[in-house]
Each structure stands twice: as C-alpha cells, then as structure tokens.
Amino acid sequence: MEPDAVITIRPATAADQRLIVELVRSARLNPLRLGWVNFLVAEKIEGLGLRVVGIGQLRPHQDGILELASLVVVPEARGYGVGGQVVKALIAKADRPLYLMCDDGKRGYYERFDFYEVRNVAEIPRSLRGLKRIANVVEGILALFMKKPPHLAIMAYGGLPPS
C-alpha cells in the first residue's frame, strides 16, 4: 500500500458480509456473531474502485456493554495506520461502556487509544467474565509447560465516557 493512500471509513453493508467472515477467519479471530450491521469498513482507492483494507466491529452484549472486536487489517495495508483509524472510528461510534479482549502482546497497541487492562475479575462485565475465568484456567495449565504462557487481557476504554 502506498504511504499516502487515502483511507475512508464507512458502515458495512450486507454486501460486505462474506468478506467480513473471510477476513475474520483468515486472522483466526472469534468467528461468532459477525453481523455486518455491527461493522465499520476501511477502504482505499485502487484503480477505478475501492478496496477493503480493514474492518472492525462493536459487538453488543446482553449486559449492555459493547466489545471492540474483529479488528482485521489486510497484510499489505499493515503499518500504515489503518487499524488505528478503525479503532478511533469505533470508539467515536460507541454509545456505552466499551471493552475488548486481546492477547498480552497486543495490550500496548490498545493502550495507545486509552484502553487499560481490567485485572480484577469482579470488575469485568458479566458477559466477558466467563471467558476470562476459562482463560485463567488454561493459562495456569500452560504455565506448567511453558515459561511464558499466553495471557488473555480484558481491556476497558478509559478515555472520555462514550456519549
């Protein structure tokens, strides 16, 4: 991708559904609840048309929170700020408490956008708490065999409260 490429962010449409599923699966992310209505799409001008170079969603949960999820940037567009533009657009769109789940290696990336790790399980929203407990058990088992087992971080948005 060219460094000066113009990226636009737009709401996904039904026509994007197949590509959304393909991108999420290729990135080995959670393939559940991938409804296009929750997604934003990043596009760049290519030739005479537009090409999708990134996606992300605000996944609603039953306890009233939103989860920033399914953030994918196509390999050739990585390193050009596409993911950051999608994250900022999703934050701006959020109208209630915003959380995300990521592996420990991506924590620093999200901290740049004012997310912080929620370490106290009691402070994790109910909809994400069960996953965190399962992850803690798996991490404990893996710690028996690995020097540095993977760690699932639950992060909350700490910037200005969504309006």
CSV table of N, CA and C in Angstrom, one decimal:
chain,number,residue,atom,x,y,z
A,1,MET,N,0.8,-1.2,0.0
A,1,MET,CA,0.0,0.0,0.0
A,1,MET,C,0.9,1.2,0.0
A,2,GLU,N,0.5,2.3,-0.7
A,2,GLU,CA,1.2,3.5,-0.8
A,2,GLU,C,1.1,4.2,0.6
A,3,PRO,N,2.2,4.9,1.1
A,3,PRO,CA,2.1,5.6,2.4
A,3,PRO,C,1.1,6.7,2.4
A,4,ASP,N,0.9,7.3,1.2
A,4,ASP,CA,-0.1,8.5,1.1
A,4,ASP,C,-1.5,8.1,0.7
A,5,ALA,N,-1.8,6.8,0.7
A,5,ALA,CA,-3.1,6.3,0.3
A,5,ALA,C,-4.2,6.9,1.2
A,6,VAL,N,-5.3,7.4,0.6
A,6,VAL,CA,-6.4,7.9,1.4
A,6,VAL,C,-7.3,6.8,1.8
A,7,ILE,N,-7.5,6.7,3.1
A,7,ILE,CA,-8.4,5.7,3.7
A,7,ILE,C,-9.7,6.3,4.1
A,8,THR,N,-10.8,5.7,3.8
A,8,THR,CA,-12.1,6.2,4.2
A,8,THR,C,-12.7,5.1,5.1
A,9,ILE,N,-13.5,5.5,6.1
A,9,ILE,CA,-14.2,4.5,7.0
A,9,ILE,C,-15.7,4.7,6.8
A,10,ARG,N,-16.3,3.6,6.6
A,10,ARG,CA,-17.8,3.6,6.4
A,10,ARG,C,-18.5,2.5,7.1
A,11,PRO,N,-19.8,2.6,7.3
A,11,PRO,CA,-20.5,1.5,7.9
A,11,PRO,C,-20.5,0.3,6.9
A,12,ALA,N,-20.5,-0.9,7.3
A,12,ALA,CA,-20.6,-2.0,6.5
A,12,ALA,C,-22.0,-2.1,5.9
A,13,THR,N,-22.1,-2.8,4.8
A,13,THR,CA,-23.4,-3.1,4.2
A,13,THR,C,-23.6,-4.6,4.1
A,14,ALA,N,-24.7,-5.1,3.7
A,14,ALA,CA,-25.0,-6.5,3.6
A,14,ALA,C,-24.0,-7.1,2.5
A,15,ALA,N,-23.6,-6.3,1.5
A,15,ALA,CA,-22.7,-6.8,0.5
A,15,ALA,C,-21.3,-7.1,1.1
A,16,ASP,N,-21.0,-6.6,2.3
A,16,ASP,CA,-19.7,-6.8,2.9
A,16,ASP,C,-19.6,-8.1,3.7
A,17,GLN,N,-20.8,-8.7,4.0
A,17,GLN,CA,-20.9,-9.8,4.9
A,17,GLN,C,-19.9,-11.0,4.6
A,18,ARG,N,-19.8,-11.4,3.4
A,18,ARG,CA,-19.0,-12.5,3.0
A,18,ARG,C,-17.5,-12.2,3.2
A,19,LEU,N,-17.1,-11.0,2.9
A,19,LEU,CA,-15.7,-10.6,3.1
A,19,LEU,C,-15.4,-10.4,4.5
A,20,ILE,N,-16.3,-9.9,5.3
A,20,ILE,CA,-16.1,-9.8,6.8
A,20,ILE,C,-15.8,-11.2,7.4
A,21,VAL,N,-16.6,-12.2,7.0
A,21,VAL,CA,-16.4,-13.5,7.5
A,21,VAL,C,-15.0,-14.1,7.1
A,22,GLU,N,-14.7,-13.9,5.8
A,22,GLU,CA,-13.4,-14.3,5.3
A,22,GLU,C,-12.2,-13.7,6.0
A,23,LEU,N,-12.3,-12.4,6.2
A,23,LEU,CA,-11.2,-11.7,6.9
A,23,LEU,C,-11.0,-12.1,8.3
A,24,VAL,N,-12.1,-12.3,9.1
A,24,VAL,CA,-12.1,-12.7,10.5
A,24,VAL,C,-11.5,-14.1,10.6
A,25,ARG,N,-12.0,-15.0,9.7
A,25,ARG,CA,-11.5,-16.4,9.8
A,25,ARG,C,-10.0,-16.4,9.4
A,26,SER,N,-9.6,-15.6,8.4
A,26,SER,CA,-8.2,-15.7,8.0
A,26,SER,C,-7.2,-15.1,9.1
A,27,ALA,N,-7.8,-14.3,9.9
A,27,ALA,CA,-7.0,-13.7,11.0
A,27,ALA,C,-7.1,-14.6,12.3
A,28,ARG,N,-7.9,-15.7,12.2
A,28,ARG,CA,-8.1,-16.6,13.3
A,28,ARG,C,-8.6,-15.9,14.5
A,29,LEU,N,-9.6,-15.1,14.3
A,29,LEU,CA,-10.3,-14.4,15.4
A,29,LEU,C,-11.6,-15.1,15.6
A,30,ASN,N,-12.3,-14.7,16.7
A,30,ASN,CA,-13.6,-15.3,17.1
A,30,ASN,C,-14.6,-15.1,15.9
A,31,PRO,N,-15.0,-16.3,15.3
A,31,PRO,CA,-15.9,-16.2,14.1
A,31,PRO,C,-17.4,-16.1,14.5
A,32,LEU,N,-17.7,-15.9,15.8
A,32,LEU,CA,-19.1,-15.9,16.2
A,32,LEU,C,-19.7,-14.5,16.1
A,33,ARG,N,-20.9,-14.4,15.8
A,33,ARG,CA,-21.6,-13.1,15.8
A,33,ARG,C,-21.0,-12.0,15.0
A,34,LEU,N,-20.9,-12.3,13.7
A,34,LEU,CA,-20.2,-11.4,12.7
A,34,LEU,C,-21.2,-10.7,11.9
A,35,GLY,N,-22.3,-10.2,12.4
A,35,GLY,CA,-23.3,-9.5,11.7
A,35,GLY,C,-22.7,-8.2,11.1
A,36,TRP,N,-22.9,-8.0,9.8
A,36,TRP,CA,-22.4,-6.8,9.1
A,36,TRP,C,-22.9,-5.5,9.7
A,37,VAL,N,-24.0,-5.5,10.4
A,37,VAL,CA,-24.6,-4.2,10.9
A,37,VAL,C,-23.7,-3.7,12.0
A,38,ASN,N,-22.9,-4.5,12.6
A,38,ASN,CA,-22.0,-4.0,13.7
A,38,ASN,C,-20.6,-3.5,13.3
A,39,PHE,N,-20.4,-3.6,12.0
A,39,PHE,CA,-19.0,-3.4,11.5
A,39,PHE,C,-18.8,-2.0,10.8
A,40,LEU,N,-17.6,-1.6,10.9
A,40,LEU,CA,-17.1,-0.5,10.1
A,40,LEU,C,-16.1,-1.1,9.1
A,41,VAL,N,-15.9,-0.5,7.9
A,41,VAL,CA,-15.0,-1.0,6.9
A,41,VAL,C,-14.1,0.2,6.5
A,42,ALA,N,-12.8,-0.1,6.4
A,42,ALA,CA,-11.8,0.8,5.9
A,42,ALA,C,-11.5,0.5,4.4
A,43,GLU,N,-11.6,1.5,3.6
A,43,GLU,CA,-11.4,1.3,2.2
A,43,GLU,C,-10.3,2.3,1.7
A,44,LYS,N,-9.6,1.9,0.6
A,44,LYS,CA,-8.7,2.8,-0.1
A,44,LYS,C,-9.1,2.8,-1.6
A,45,ILE,N,-8.8,3.8,-2.2
A,45,ILE,CA,-9.0,3.9,-3.7
A,45,ILE,C,-7.9,3.1,-4.4
A,46,GLU,N,-8.4,2.2,-5.3
A,46,GLU,CA,-7.5,1.3,-6.0
A,46,GLU,C,-8.0,1.3,-7.4
A,47,GLY,N,-7.2,1.8,-8.4
A,47,GLY,CA,-7.6,1.8,-9.8
A,47,GLY,C,-8.8,2.7,-9.9
A,48,LEU,N,-9.9,2.1,-10.4
A,48,LEU,CA,-11.1,2.9,-10.6
A,48,LEU,C,-12.2,2.6,-9.5
A,49,GLY,N,-11.8,1.8,-8.5
A,49,GLY,CA,-12.7,1.5,-7.5
A,49,GLY,C,-12.1,1.6,-6.1
A,50,LEU,N,-12.9,1.0,-5.1
A,50,LEU,CA,-12.4,1.0,-3.7
A,50,LEU,C,-12.1,-0.4,-3.3
A,51,ARG,N,-11.1,-0.6,-2.4
A,51,ARG,CA,-10.8,-1.9,-1.9
A,51,ARG,C,-10.8,-1.9,-0.4
A,52,VAL,N,-11.4,-2.9,0.2
A,52,VAL,CA,-11.5,-3.0,1.6
A,52,VAL,C,-10.1,-3.4,2.1
A,53,VAL,N,-9.6,-2.6,3.1
A,53,VAL,CA,-8.2,-2.9,3.7
A,53,VAL,C,-8.3,-3.1,5.2
A,54,GLY,N,-9.5,-3.0,5.8
A,54,GLY,CA,-9.6,-3.2,7.2
A,54,GLY,C,-11.1,-3.2,7.6
A,55,ILE,N,-11.3,-3.9,8.8
A,55,ILE,CA,-12.6,-4.0,9.3
A,55,ILE,C,-12.5,-4.0,10.9
A,56,GLY,N,-13.6,-3.7,11.5
A,56,GLY,CA,-13.7,-3.9,13.0
A,56,GLY,C,-15.2,-3.7,13.3
A,57,GLN,N,-15.6,-4.3,14.5
A,57,GLN,CA,-17.0,-4.2,14.9
A,57,GLN,C,-17.1,-3.8,16.4
A,58,LEU,N,-18.3,-3.3,16.7
A,58,LEU,CA,-18.8,-3.0,18.0
A,58,LEU,C,-19.8,-4.1,18.3
A,59,ARG,N,-19.4,-5.2,19.0
A,59,ARG,CA,-20.3,-6.3,19.2
A,59,ARG,C,-21.1,-6.0,20.5
A,60,PRO,N,-22.4,-5.9,20.4
A,60,PRO,CA,-23.2,-5.7,21.7
A,60,PRO,C,-23.3,-7.0,22.5
A,61,HIS,N,-23.4,-6.8,23.8
A,61,HIS,CA,-23.5,-7.9,24.7
A,61,HIS,C,-24.8,-7.7,25.5
A,62,GLN,N,-25.4,-8.8,26.1
A,62,GLN,CA,-26.6,-8.7,26.8
A,62,GLN,C,-26.6,-7.9,28.0
A,63,ASP,N,-25.4,-7.7,28.6
A,63,ASP,CA,-25.3,-6.9,29.8
A,63,ASP,C,-25.1,-5.4,29.6
A,64,GLY,N,-25.3,-5.0,28.3
A,64,GLY,CA,-25.3,-3.6,27.9
A,64,GLY,C,-23.9,-3.0,27.5
A,65,ILE,N,-22.9,-3.8,27.5
A,65,ILE,CA,-21.6,-3.3,27.1
A,65,ILE,C,-21.4,-3.5,25.6
A,66,LEU,N,-20.4,-2.9,25.0
A,66,LEU,CA,-20.0,-3.1,23.6
A,66,LEU,C,-18.6,-3.7,23.7
A,67,GLU,N,-18.3,-4.6,22.8
A,67,GLU,CA,-17.0,-5.1,22.7
A,67,GLU,C,-16.4,-4.7,21.3
A,68,LEU,N,-15.2,-4.0,21.4
A,68,LEU,CA,-14.5,-3.7,20.2
A,68,LEU,C,-13.9,-5.0,19.8
A,69,ALA,N,-14.2,-5.5,18.6
A,69,ALA,CA,-13.8,-6.9,18.2
A,69,ALA,C,-13.6,-7.0,16.7
A,70,SER,N,-13.0,-8.1,16.3
A,70,SER,CA,-12.9,-8.5,14.9
A,70,SER,C,-12.1,-7.4,14.2
A,71,LEU,N,-11.1,-6.8,14.8
A,71,LEU,CA,-10.2,-5.8,14.1
A,71,LEU,C,-9.2,-6.6,13.2
A,72,VAL,N,-9.4,-6.4,11.9
A,72,VAL,CA,-8.5,-7.0,10.9
A,72,VAL,C,-8.1,-6.0,9.9
A,73,VAL,N,-6.8,-6.0,9.6
A,73,VAL,CA,-6.2,-5.2,8.5
A,73,VAL,C,-5.5,-6.2,7.6
A,74,VAL,N,-5.8,-6.0,6.3
A,74,VAL,CA,-5.2,-6.9,5.3
A,74,VAL,C,-3.7,-6.8,5.4
A,75,PRO,N,-2.9,-7.9,5.2
A,75,PRO,CA,-1.5,-7.8,5.4
A,75,PRO,C,-0.8,-6.7,4.6
A,76,GLU,N,-1.1,-6.4,3.4
A,76,GLU,CA,-0.4,-5.4,2.7
A,76,GLU,C,-0.7,-4.0,3.1
A,77,ALA,N,-1.7,-3.8,4.0
A,77,ALA,CA,-2.0,-2.5,4.5
A,77,ALA,C,-1.6,-2.2,5.9
A,78,ARG,N,-0.9,-3.2,6.5
A,78,ARG,CA,-0.5,-3.1,7.9
A,78,ARG,C,0.7,-2.2,8.0
A,79,GLY,N,0.7,-1.4,9.1
A,79,GLY,CA,1.8,-0.5,9.3
A,79,GLY,C,1.6,0.9,8.7
A,80,TYR,N,0.4,1.1,8.2
A,80,TYR,CA,0.0,2.4,7.6
A,80,TYR,C,-1.1,3.2,8.4
A,81,GLY,N,-1.4,2.7,9.6
A,81,GLY,CA,-2.4,3.4,10.4
A,81,GLY,C,-3.8,3.0,10.1
A,82,VAL,N,-4.1,2.0,9.3
A,82,VAL,CA,-5.5,1.6,9.0
A,82,VAL,C,-6.2,1.1,10.3
A,83,GLY,N,-5.5,0.2,11.0
A,83,GLY,CA,-6.1,-0.3,12.2
A,83,GLY,C,-6.5,0.8,13.2
A,84,GLY,N,-5.5,1.8,13.4
A,84,GLY,CA,-5.8,2.9,14.3
A,84,GLY,C,-7.0,3.7,13.8
A,85,GLN,N,-7.1,3.9,12.5
A,85,GLN,CA,-8.3,4.7,12.1
A,85,GLN,C,-9.6,4.0,12.4
A,86,VAL,N,-9.6,2.6,12.2
A,86,VAL,CA,-10.8,1.9,12.5
A,86,VAL,C,-11.1,1.9,14.0
A,87,VAL,N,-10.0,1.7,14.8
A,87,VAL,CA,-10.2,1.8,16.3
A,87,VAL,C,-10.8,3.1,16.7
A,88,LYS,N,-10.2,4.2,16.2
A,88,LYS,CA,-10.7,5.6,16.6
A,88,LYS,C,-12.2,5.7,16.1
A,89,ALA,N,-12.5,5.2,15.0
A,89,ALA,CA,-13.9,5.4,14.5
A,89,ALA,C,-14.9,4.6,15.3
A,90,LEU,N,-14.4,3.4,15.7
A,90,LEU,CA,-15.3,2.5,16.6
A,90,LEU,C,-15.5,3.2,18.0
A,91,ILE,N,-14.4,3.7,18.5
A,91,ILE,CA,-14.5,4.4,19.8
A,91,ILE,C,-15.5,5.6,19.7
A,92,ALA,N,-15.4,6.4,18.6
A,92,ALA,CA,-16.3,7.5,18.4
A,92,ALA,C,-17.7,7.1,18.3
A,93,LYS,N,-17.9,5.9,17.7
A,93,LYS,CA,-19.3,5.4,17.5
A,93,LYS,C,-19.9,4.8,18.8
A,94,ALA,N,-19.1,4.4,19.7
A,94,ALA,CA,-19.6,3.7,20.9
A,94,ALA,C,-20.5,4.6,21.7
A,95,ASP,N,-21.6,4.1,22.2
A,95,ASP,CA,-22.6,4.9,22.9
A,95,ASP,C,-22.8,4.3,24.3
A,96,ARG,N,-21.9,3.4,24.8
A,96,ARG,CA,-22.0,2.8,26.1
A,96,ARG,C,-20.6,2.2,26.4
A,97,PRO,N,-20.5,1.7,27.6
A,97,PRO,CA,-19.1,1.2,28.0
A,97,PRO,C,-18.5,0.2,27.0
A,98,LEU,N,-17.2,0.4,26.7
A,98,LEU,CA,-16.5,-0.3,25.6
A,98,LEU,C,-15.4,-1.1,26.2
A,99,TYR,N,-15.3,-2.4,25.8
A,99,TYR,CA,-14.3,-3.3,26.3
A,99,TYR,C,-13.8,-4.1,25.1
A,100,LEU,N,-12.7,-4.8,25.3
A,100,LEU,CA,-12.1,-5.6,24.3
A,100,LEU,C,-11.3,-6.7,24.9
A,101,MET,N,-11.1,-7.8,24.2
A,101,MET,CA,-10.3,-8.9,24.6
A,101,MET,C,-9.1,-9.1,23.6
A,102,CYS,N,-7.9,-9.2,24.1
A,102,CYS,CA,-6.8,-9.4,23.2
A,102,CYS,C,-5.7,-10.2,24.0
A,103,ASP,N,-4.8,-10.7,23.2
A,103,ASP,CA,-3.6,-11.4,23.9
A,103,ASP,C,-2.7,-10.4,24.4
A,104,ASP,N,-1.9,-10.8,25.3
A,104,ASP,CA,-1.0,-9.9,26.1
A,104,ASP,C,-0.1,-9.0,25.1
A,105,GLY,N,0.3,-9.6,24.0
A,105,GLY,CA,1.2,-8.9,23.1
A,105,GLY,C,0.5,-7.7,22.4
A,106,LYS,N,-0.8,-7.6,22.4
A,106,LYS,CA,-1.5,-6.5,21.8
A,106,LYS,C,-1.9,-5.4,22.8
A,107,ARG,N,-1.7,-5.7,24.0
A,107,ARG,CA,-2.1,-4.7,25.1
A,107,ARG,C,-1.6,-3.3,24.8
A,108,GLY,N,-0.3,-3.2,24.5
A,108,GLY,CA,0.4,-1.9,24.3
A,108,GLY,C,-0.3,-1.2,23.1
A,109,TYR,N,-0.7,-1.9,22.1
A,109,TYR,CA,-1.3,-1.3,21.0
A,109,TYR,C,-2.6,-0.6,21.4
A,110,TYR,N,-3.4,-1.2,22.2
A,110,TYR,CA,-4.7,-0.7,22.6
A,110,TYR,C,-4.6,0.4,23.7
A,111,GLU,N,-3.5,0.3,24.5
A,111,GLU,CA,-3.2,1.3,25.5
A,111,GLU,C,-3.0,2.7,24.8
A,112,ARG,N,-2.5,2.7,23.6
A,112,ARG,CA,-2.4,4.0,22.9
A,112,ARG,C,-3.7,4.7,22.6
A,113,PHE,N,-4.8,3.9,22.7
A,113,PHE,CA,-6.1,4.5,22.5
A,113,PHE,C,-6.9,4.7,23.8
A,114,ASP,N,-6.2,4.7,24.9
A,114,ASP,CA,-6.8,4.9,26.2
A,114,ASP,C,-7.5,3.7,26.8
A,115,PHE,N,-7.2,2.5,26.3
A,115,PHE,CA,-7.7,1.3,26.9
A,115,PHE,C,-6.8,0.8,28.0
A,116,TYR,N,-7.3,0.2,29.1
A,116,TYR,CA,-6.4,-0.3,30.2
A,116,TYR,C,-6.9,-1.7,30.5
A,117,GLU,N,-6.0,-2.5,31.0
A,117,GLU,CA,-6.4,-3.9,31.4
A,117,GLU,C,-7.2,-3.9,32.7
A,118,VAL,N,-8.3,-4.6,32.7
A,118,VAL,CA,-9.1,-4.8,33.9
A,118,VAL,C,-8.6,-6.1,34.5
A,119,ARG,N,-7.9,-6.0,35.6
A,119,ARG,CA,-7.2,-7.2,36.2
A,119,ARG,C,-8.1,-7.9,37.3
A,120,ASN,N,-9.0,-7.1,37.9
A,120,ASN,CA,-9.9,-7.7,38.9
A,120,ASN,C,-11.1,-8.3,38.2
A,121,VAL,N,-11.2,-9.6,38.4
A,121,VAL,CA,-12.3,-10.4,37.7
A,121,VAL,C,-13.6,-9.8,38.1
A,122,ALA,N,-13.8,-9.4,39.3
A,122,ALA,CA,-15.1,-8.8,39.7
A,122,ALA,C,-15.5,-7.6,39.0
A,123,GLU,N,-14.5,-6.9,38.4
A,123,GLU,CA,-14.8,-5.6,37.6
A,123,GLU,C,-15.0,-5.9,36.1
A,124,ILE,N,-14.8,-7.1,35.7
A,124,ILE,CA,-15.0,-7.5,34.3
A,124,ILE,C,-16.5,-7.7,34.1
A,125,PRO,N,-17.1,-7.1,33.0
A,125,PRO,CA,-18.5,-7.3,32.8
A,125,PRO,C,-18.9,-8.8,32.7
A,126,ARG,N,-20.1,-9.0,33.2
A,126,ARG,CA,-20.6,-10.4,33.3
A,126,ARG,C,-20.4,-11.2,31.9
A,127,SER,N,-20.7,-10.5,30.8
A,127,SER,CA,-20.6,-11.2,29.5
A,127,SER,C,-19.2,-11.6,29.1
A,128,LEU,N,-18.2,-11.0,29.7
A,128,LEU,CA,-16.8,-11.4,29.4
A,128,LEU,C,-16.1,-12.2,30.5
A,129,ARG,N,-16.7,-12.2,31.7
A,129,ARG,CA,-16.2,-12.8,32.9
A,129,ARG,C,-15.9,-14.3,32.7
A,130,GLY,N,-16.9,-15.0,32.2
A,130,GLY,CA,-16.8,-16.4,32.0
A,130,GLY,C,-15.6,-16.8,31.1
A,131,LEU,N,-15.4,-16.0,30.0
A,131,LEU,CA,-14.3,-16.2,29.1
A,131,LEU,C,-13.0,-16.0,29.8
A,132,LYS,N,-12.9,-15.0,30.7
A,132,LYS,CA,-11.7,-14.7,31.4
A,132,LYS,C,-11.4,-15.8,32.4
A,133,ARG,N,-12.4,-16.3,33.1
A,133,ARG,CA,-12.1,-17.4,34.0
A,133,ARG,C,-11.6,-18.7,33.3
A,134,ILE,N,-12.2,-19.0,32.1
A,134,ILE,CA,-11.7,-20.1,31.4
A,134,ILE,C,-10.2,-19.8,30.9
A,135,ALA,N,-10.0,-18.6,30.5
A,135,ALA,CA,-8.6,-18.3,30.0
A,135,ALA,C,-7.6,-18.4,31.2
A,136,ASN,N,-8.0,-18.0,32.4
A,136,ASN,CA,-7.1,-18.1,33.6
A,136,ASN,C,-6.8,-19.6,33.8
A,137,VAL,N,-7.8,-20.5,33.7
A,137,VAL,CA,-7.5,-21.9,33.9
A,137,VAL,C,-6.5,-22.4,32.9
A,138,VAL,N,-6.8,-22.1,31.6
A,138,VAL,CA,-5.9,-22.5,30.5
A,138,VAL,C,-4.5,-22.0,30.7
A,139,GLU,N,-4.4,-20.7,31.1
A,139,GLU,CA,-3.1,-20.1,31.3
A,139,GLU,C,-2.4,-20.8,32.4
A,140,GLY,N,-3.1,-21.2,33.5
A,140,GLY,CA,-2.5,-21.9,34.6
A,140,GLY,C,-1.9,-23.3,34.2
A,141,ILE,N,-2.7,-24.0,33.3
A,141,ILE,CA,-2.2,-25.3,32.8
A,141,ILE,C,-1.0,-25.1,31.9
A,142,LEU,N,-1.1,-24.1,31.0
A,142,LEU,CA,0.0,-23.9,30.1
A,142,LEU,C,1.3,-23.5,30.8
A,143,ALA,N,1.1,-22.8,32.0
A,143,ALA,CA,2.3,-22.3,32.8
A,143,ALA,C,3.1,-23.5,33.3
A,144,LEU,N,2.5,-24.7,33.4
A,144,LEU,CA,3.2,-25.9,33.8
A,144,LEU,C,4.2,-26.4,32.7
A,145,PHE,N,3.9,-26.0,31.5
A,145,PHE,CA,4.7,-26.5,30.3
A,145,PHE,C,5.5,-25.4,29.6
A,146,MET,N,5.1,-24.1,29.9
A,146,MET,CA,5.7,-23.0,29.1
A,146,MET,C,6.3,-22.0,30.1
A,147,LYS,N,7.4,-21.4,29.7
A,147,LYS,CA,8.0,-20.3,30.5
A,147,LYS,C,7.1,-19.1,30.5
A,148,LYS,N,6.5,-18.8,29.4
A,148,LYS,CA,5.7,-17.6,29.2
A,148,LYS,C,4.4,-18.0,28.5
A,149,PRO,N,3.4,-18.5,29.3
A,149,PRO,CA,2.1,-18.9,28.6
A,149,PRO,C,1.4,-17.7,28.1
A,150,PRO,N,0.5,-17.9,27.1
A,150,PRO,CA,-0.3,-16.7,26.6
A,150,PRO,C,-1.2,-16.2,27.7
A,151,HIS,N,-1.6,-14.9,27.6
A,151,HIS,CA,-2.4,-14.2,28.6
A,151,HIS,C,-3.5,-13.5,27.8
A,152,LEU,N,-4.7,-13.7,28.2
A,152,LEU,CA,-5.9,-13.0,27.6
A,152,LEU,C,-6.1,-11.8,28.5
A,153,ALA,N,-6.0,-10.6,27.9
A,153,ALA,CA,-6.3,-9.4,28.6
A,153,ALA,C,-7.7,-8.9,28.2
A,154,ILE,N,-8.4,-8.5,29.3
A,154,ILE,CA,-9.7,-7.9,29.1
A,154,ILE,C,-9.4,-6.4,29.3
A,155,MET,N,-9.7,-5.6,28.4
A,155,MET,CA,-9.4,-4.1,28.5
A,155,MET,C,-10.7,-3.3,28.4
A,156,ALA,N,-10.7,-2.2,29.1
A,156,ALA,CA,-11.8,-1.2,29.1
A,156,ALA,C,-11.3,0.1,28.5
A,157,TYR,N,-12.2,0.8,27.9
A,157,TYR,CA,-11.9,2.1,27.4
A,157,TYR,C,-11.8,3.1,28.5
A,158,GLY,N,-10.7,3.8,28.7
A,158,GLY,CA,-10.5,4.7,29.8
A,158,GLY,C,-10.6,6.2,29.4
A,159,GLY,N,-10.8,6.5,28.1
A,159,GLY,CA,-10.9,7.8,27.7
A,159,GLY,C,-12.2,8.5,28.2
A,160,LEU,N,-12.6,9.5,27.5
A,160,LEU,CA,-13.8,10.2,27.9
A,160,LEU,C,-15.0,9.2,27.7
A,161,PRO,N,-15.9,9.2,28.7
A,161,PRO,CA,-17.0,8.2,28.6
A,161,PRO,C,-17.8,8.4,27.3
A,162,PRO,N,-18.1,7.3,26.6
A,162,PRO,CA,-18.9,7.4,25.4
A,162,PRO,C,-20.2,8.2,25.7
A,163,SER,N,-20.6,9.1,24.8
A,163,SER,CA,-21.7,9.9,25.0
A,163,SER,C,-23.0,9.3,24.4
